[in-house]
mmCIF file of C-alpha atoms in Angstrom:
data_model
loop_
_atom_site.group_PDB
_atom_site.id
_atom_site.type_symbol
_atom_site.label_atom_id
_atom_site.label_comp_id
_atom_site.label_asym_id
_atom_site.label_seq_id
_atom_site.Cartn_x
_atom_site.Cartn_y
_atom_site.Cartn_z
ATOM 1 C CA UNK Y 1 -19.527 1.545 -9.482
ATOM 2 C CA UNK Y 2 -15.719 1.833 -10.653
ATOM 3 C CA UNK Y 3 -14.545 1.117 -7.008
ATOM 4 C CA UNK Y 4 -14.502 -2.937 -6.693
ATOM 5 C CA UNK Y 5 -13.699 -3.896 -3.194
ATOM 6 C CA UNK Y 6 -11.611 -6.067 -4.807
ATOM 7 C CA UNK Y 7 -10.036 -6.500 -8.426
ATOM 8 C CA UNK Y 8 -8.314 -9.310 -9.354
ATOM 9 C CA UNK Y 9 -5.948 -9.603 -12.483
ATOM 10 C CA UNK Y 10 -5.094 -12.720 -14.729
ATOM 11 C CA UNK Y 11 -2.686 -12.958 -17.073
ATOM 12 C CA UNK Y 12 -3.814 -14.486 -20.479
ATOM 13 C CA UNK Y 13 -0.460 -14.024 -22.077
ATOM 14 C CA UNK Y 14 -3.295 -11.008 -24.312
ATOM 15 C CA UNK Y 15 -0.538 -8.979 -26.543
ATOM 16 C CA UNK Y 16 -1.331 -6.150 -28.173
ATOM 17 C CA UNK Y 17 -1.100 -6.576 -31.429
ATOM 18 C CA UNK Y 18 -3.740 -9.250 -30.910
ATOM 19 C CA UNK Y 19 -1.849 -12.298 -30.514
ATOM 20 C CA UNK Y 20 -2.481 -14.575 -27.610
ATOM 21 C CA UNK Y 21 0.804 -16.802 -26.481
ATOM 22 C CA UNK Y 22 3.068 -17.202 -24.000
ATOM 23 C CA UNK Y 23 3.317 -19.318 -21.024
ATOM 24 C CA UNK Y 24 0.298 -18.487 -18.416
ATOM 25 C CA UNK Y 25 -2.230 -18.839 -21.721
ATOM 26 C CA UNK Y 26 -0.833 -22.403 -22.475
ATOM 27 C CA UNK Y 27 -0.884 -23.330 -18.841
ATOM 28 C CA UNK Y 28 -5.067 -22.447 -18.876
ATOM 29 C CA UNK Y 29 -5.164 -19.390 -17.709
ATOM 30 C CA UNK Y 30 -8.590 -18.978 -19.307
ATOM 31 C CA UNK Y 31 -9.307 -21.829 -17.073
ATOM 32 C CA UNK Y 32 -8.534 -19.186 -14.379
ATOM 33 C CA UNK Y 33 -10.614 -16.286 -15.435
ATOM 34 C CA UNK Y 34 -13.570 -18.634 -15.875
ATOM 35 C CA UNK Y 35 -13.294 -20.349 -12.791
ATOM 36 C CA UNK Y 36 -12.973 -16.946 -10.932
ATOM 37 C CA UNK Y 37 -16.356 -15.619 -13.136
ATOM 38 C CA UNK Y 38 -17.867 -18.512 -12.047
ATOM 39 C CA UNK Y 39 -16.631 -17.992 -8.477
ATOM 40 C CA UNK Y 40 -18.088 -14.036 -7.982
ATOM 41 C CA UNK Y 41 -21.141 -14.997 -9.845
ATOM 42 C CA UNK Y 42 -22.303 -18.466 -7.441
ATOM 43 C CA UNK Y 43 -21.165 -16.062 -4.238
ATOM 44 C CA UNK Y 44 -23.211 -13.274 -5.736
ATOM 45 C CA UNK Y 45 -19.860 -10.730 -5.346
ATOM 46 C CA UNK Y 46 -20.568 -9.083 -9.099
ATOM 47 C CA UNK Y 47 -20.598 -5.679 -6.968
ATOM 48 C CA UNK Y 48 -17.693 -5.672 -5.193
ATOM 49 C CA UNK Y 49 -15.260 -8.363 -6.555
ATOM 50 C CA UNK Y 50 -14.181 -7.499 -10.302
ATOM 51 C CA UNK Y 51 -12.025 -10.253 -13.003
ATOM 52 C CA UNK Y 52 -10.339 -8.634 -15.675
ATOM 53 C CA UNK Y 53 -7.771 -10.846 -18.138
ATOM 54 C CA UNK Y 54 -4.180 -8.905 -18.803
ATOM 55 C CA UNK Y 55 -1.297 -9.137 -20.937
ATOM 56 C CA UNK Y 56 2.313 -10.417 -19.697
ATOM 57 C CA UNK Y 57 3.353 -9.598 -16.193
ATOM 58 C CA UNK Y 58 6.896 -9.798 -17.459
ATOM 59 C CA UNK Y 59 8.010 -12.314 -15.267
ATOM 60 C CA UNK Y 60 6.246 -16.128 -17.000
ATOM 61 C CA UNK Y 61 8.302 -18.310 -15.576
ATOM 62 C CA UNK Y 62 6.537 -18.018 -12.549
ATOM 63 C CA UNK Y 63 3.326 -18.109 -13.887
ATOM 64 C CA UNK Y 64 0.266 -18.395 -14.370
ATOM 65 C CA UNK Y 65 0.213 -15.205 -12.966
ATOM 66 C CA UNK Y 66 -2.332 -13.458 -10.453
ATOM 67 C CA UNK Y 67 -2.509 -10.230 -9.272
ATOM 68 C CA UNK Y 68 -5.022 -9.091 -6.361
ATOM 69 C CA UNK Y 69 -5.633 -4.901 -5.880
ATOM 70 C CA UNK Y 70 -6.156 -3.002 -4.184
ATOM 71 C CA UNK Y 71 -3.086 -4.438 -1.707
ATOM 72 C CA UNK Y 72 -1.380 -5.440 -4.999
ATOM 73 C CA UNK Y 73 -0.144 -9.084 -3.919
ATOM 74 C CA UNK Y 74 0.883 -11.008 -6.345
ATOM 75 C CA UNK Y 75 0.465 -15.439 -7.131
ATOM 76 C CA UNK Y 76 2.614 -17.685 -9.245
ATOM 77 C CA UNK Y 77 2.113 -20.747 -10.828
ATOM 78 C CA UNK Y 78 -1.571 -20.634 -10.223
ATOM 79 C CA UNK Y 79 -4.032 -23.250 -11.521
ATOM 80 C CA UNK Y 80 -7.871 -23.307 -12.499
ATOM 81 C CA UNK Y 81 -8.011 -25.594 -8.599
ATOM 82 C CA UNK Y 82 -6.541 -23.034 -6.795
ATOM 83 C CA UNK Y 83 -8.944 -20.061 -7.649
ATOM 84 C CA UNK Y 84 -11.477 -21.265 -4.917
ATOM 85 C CA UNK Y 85 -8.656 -21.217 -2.041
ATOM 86 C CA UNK Y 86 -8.024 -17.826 -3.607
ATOM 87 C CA UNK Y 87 -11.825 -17.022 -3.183
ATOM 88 C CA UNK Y 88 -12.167 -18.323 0.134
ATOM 89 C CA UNK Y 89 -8.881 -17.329 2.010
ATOM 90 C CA UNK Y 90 -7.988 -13.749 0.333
ATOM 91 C CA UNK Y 91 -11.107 -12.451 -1.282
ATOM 92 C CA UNK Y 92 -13.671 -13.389 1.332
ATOM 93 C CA UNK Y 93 -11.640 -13.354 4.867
ATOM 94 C CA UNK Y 94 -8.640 -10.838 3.666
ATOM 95 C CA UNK Y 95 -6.052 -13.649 4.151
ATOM 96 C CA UNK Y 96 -3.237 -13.750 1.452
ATOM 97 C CA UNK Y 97 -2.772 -17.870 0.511
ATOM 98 C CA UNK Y 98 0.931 -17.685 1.170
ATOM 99 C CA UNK Y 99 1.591 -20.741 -0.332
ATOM 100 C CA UNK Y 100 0.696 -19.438 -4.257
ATOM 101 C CA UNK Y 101 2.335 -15.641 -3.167
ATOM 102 C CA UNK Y 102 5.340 -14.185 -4.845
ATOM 103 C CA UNK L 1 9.761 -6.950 -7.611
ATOM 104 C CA UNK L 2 6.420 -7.480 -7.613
ATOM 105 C CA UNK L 3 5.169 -4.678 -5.700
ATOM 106 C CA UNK L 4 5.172 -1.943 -8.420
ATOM 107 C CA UNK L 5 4.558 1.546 -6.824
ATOM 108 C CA UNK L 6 2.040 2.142 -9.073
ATOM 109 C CA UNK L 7 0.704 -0.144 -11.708
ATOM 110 C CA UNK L 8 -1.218 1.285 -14.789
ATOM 111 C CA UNK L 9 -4.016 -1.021 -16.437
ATOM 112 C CA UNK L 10 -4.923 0.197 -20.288
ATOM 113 C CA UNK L 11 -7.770 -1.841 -21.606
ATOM 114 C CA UNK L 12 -6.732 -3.017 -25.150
ATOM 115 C CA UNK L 13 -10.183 -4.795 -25.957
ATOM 116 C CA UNK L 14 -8.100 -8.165 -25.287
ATOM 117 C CA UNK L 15 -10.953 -10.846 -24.966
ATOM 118 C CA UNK L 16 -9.701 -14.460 -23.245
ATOM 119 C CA UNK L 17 -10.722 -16.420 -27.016
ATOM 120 C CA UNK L 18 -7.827 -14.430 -28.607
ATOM 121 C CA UNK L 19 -9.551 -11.973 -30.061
ATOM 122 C CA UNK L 20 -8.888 -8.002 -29.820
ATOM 123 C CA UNK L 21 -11.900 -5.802 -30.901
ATOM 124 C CA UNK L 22 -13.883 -2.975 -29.091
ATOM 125 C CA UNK L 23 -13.924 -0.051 -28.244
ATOM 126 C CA UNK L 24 -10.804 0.750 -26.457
ATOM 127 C CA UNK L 25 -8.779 -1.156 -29.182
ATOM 128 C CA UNK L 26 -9.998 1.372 -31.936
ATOM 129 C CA UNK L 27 -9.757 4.140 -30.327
ATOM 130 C CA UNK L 28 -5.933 3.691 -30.037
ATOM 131 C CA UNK L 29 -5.925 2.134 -26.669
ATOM 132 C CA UNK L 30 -2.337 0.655 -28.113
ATOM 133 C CA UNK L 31 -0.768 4.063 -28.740
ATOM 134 C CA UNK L 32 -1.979 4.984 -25.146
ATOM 135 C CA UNK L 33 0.060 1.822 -24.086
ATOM 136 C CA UNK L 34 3.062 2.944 -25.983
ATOM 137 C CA UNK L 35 3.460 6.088 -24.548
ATOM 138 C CA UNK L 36 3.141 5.223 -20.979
ATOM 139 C CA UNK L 37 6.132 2.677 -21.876
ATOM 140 C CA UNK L 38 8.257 5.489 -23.538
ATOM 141 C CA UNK L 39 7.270 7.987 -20.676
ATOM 142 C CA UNK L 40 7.862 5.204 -17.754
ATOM 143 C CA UNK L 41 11.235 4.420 -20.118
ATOM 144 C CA UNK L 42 12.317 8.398 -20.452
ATOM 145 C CA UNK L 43 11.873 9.095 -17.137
ATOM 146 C CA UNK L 44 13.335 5.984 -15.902
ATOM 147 C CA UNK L 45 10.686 5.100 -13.458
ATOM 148 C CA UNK L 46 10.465 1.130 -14.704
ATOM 149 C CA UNK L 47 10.848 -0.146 -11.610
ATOM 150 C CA UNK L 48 8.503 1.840 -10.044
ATOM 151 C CA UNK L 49 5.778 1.905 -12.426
ATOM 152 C CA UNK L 50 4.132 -0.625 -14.571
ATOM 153 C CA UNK L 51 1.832 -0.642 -17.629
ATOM 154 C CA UNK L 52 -0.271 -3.841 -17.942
ATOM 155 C CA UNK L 53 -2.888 -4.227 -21.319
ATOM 156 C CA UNK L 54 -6.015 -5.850 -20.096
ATOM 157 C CA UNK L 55 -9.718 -7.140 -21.271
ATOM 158 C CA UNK L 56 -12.513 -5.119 -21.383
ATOM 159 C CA UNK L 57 -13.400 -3.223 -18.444
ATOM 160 C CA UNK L 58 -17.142 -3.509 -18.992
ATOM 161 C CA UNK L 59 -18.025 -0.116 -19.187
ATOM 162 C CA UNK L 60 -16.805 0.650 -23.081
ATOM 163 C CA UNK L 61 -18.934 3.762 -23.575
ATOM 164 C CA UNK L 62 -16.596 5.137 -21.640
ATOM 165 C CA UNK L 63 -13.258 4.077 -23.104
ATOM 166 C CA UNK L 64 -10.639 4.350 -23.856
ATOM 167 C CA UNK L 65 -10.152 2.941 -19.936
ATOM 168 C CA UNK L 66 -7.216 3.322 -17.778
ATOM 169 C CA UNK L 67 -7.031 2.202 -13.754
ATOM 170 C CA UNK L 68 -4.557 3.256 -11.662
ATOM 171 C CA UNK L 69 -3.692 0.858 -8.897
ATOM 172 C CA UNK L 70 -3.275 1.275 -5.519
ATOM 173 C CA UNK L 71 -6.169 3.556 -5.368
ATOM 174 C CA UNK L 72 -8.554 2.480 -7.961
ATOM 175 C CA UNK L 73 -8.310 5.577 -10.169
ATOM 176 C CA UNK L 74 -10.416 5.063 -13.113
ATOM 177 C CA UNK L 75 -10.108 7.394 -16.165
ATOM 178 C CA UNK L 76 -12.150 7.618 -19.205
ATOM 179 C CA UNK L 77 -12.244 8.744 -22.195
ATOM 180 C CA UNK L 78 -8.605 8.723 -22.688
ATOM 181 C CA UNK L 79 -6.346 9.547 -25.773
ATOM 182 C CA UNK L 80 -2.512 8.584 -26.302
ATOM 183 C CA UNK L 81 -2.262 12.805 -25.940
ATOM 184 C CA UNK L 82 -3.721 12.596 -22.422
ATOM 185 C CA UNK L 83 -0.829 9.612 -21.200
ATOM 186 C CA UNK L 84 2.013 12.903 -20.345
ATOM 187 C CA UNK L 85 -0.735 14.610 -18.281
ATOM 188 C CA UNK L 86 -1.299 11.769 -15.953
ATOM 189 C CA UNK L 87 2.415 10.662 -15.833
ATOM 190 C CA UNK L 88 3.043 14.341 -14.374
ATOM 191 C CA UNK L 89 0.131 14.851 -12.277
ATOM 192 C CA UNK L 90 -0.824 11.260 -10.897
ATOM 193 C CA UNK L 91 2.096 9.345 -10.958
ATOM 194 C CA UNK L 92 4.927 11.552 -10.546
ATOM 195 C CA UNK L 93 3.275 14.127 -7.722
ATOM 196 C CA UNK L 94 0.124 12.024 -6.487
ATOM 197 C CA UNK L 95 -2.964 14.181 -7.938
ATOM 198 C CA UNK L 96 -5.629 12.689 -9.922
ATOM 199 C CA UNK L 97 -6.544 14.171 -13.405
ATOM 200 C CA UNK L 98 -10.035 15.237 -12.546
ATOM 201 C CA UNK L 99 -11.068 16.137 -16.029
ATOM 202 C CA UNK L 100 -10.452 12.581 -16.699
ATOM 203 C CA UNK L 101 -11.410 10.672 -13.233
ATOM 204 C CA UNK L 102 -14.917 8.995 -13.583
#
């Protein structure tokens, strides 16, 4: 149950002390983390594929940000249109989509 | 650079709309963030270790959540007191805090 095969991270720029800005939120990163709900959900993956939104990855100018564990690889400059590449390449055949890879 | 050695995800009850409330937020899911920074800061591990806030985990009954990446540690349960324990024992000599694994 706390083991996800796989658990994918999104930055939406989240700070702690509540606020919500910085550059992967204004670039839709909530577009992102929907798309990717929507994703696990229509390929019934709730099991084994987890979405979770973050705060700043520290580096924004190469965002929107996305990080896949357990193999920790991470994307830049990642739009709502790329998610199902993400989907189909990494998360379903285990094939990192090189050209979105920092 | 992007390949953190290990890479510590606190839930801070960050939801995408901009809000931050749940469980993990008031049970001082911040100060648990704040002293894995100082720790990772006074034992000068930043480049090896990361701290990331995040969204809810989904299981908040059993927050305050951390997950320790590579292996997909999850601890529950956890209080900003708990953050030196698992800083010696997980991250600096590999063993998980049992008391606090789920």
């Amino acid at each position: 149950m706390y083991k996800p095969k796989y658990h994918i991270f999104v930055c939406s720029s989240s700070r702690i002390n509540g606020d919500q800005k910085g550059f992967c939120f204004q670039k839709d990163a909530v577009g992102i983390v929907n798309n990717f709900m929507e994703e696990i959900q229509d390929r019934e993956l709730d099991g084994e594929v987890m979405i979770t939104n973050t705060g700043c990855f520290g580096i924004c100018s190469k965002g929107p940000i996305v990080v896949v564990y357990p193999e920790g690889v991470w994307y830049g400059s990642v739009t709502p249109d790329d998610v199902e590449e993400i989907m189909d390449s990494h998360i379903e055949n285990g094939e990192v989509v090189s050209r979105l890879a920092l």
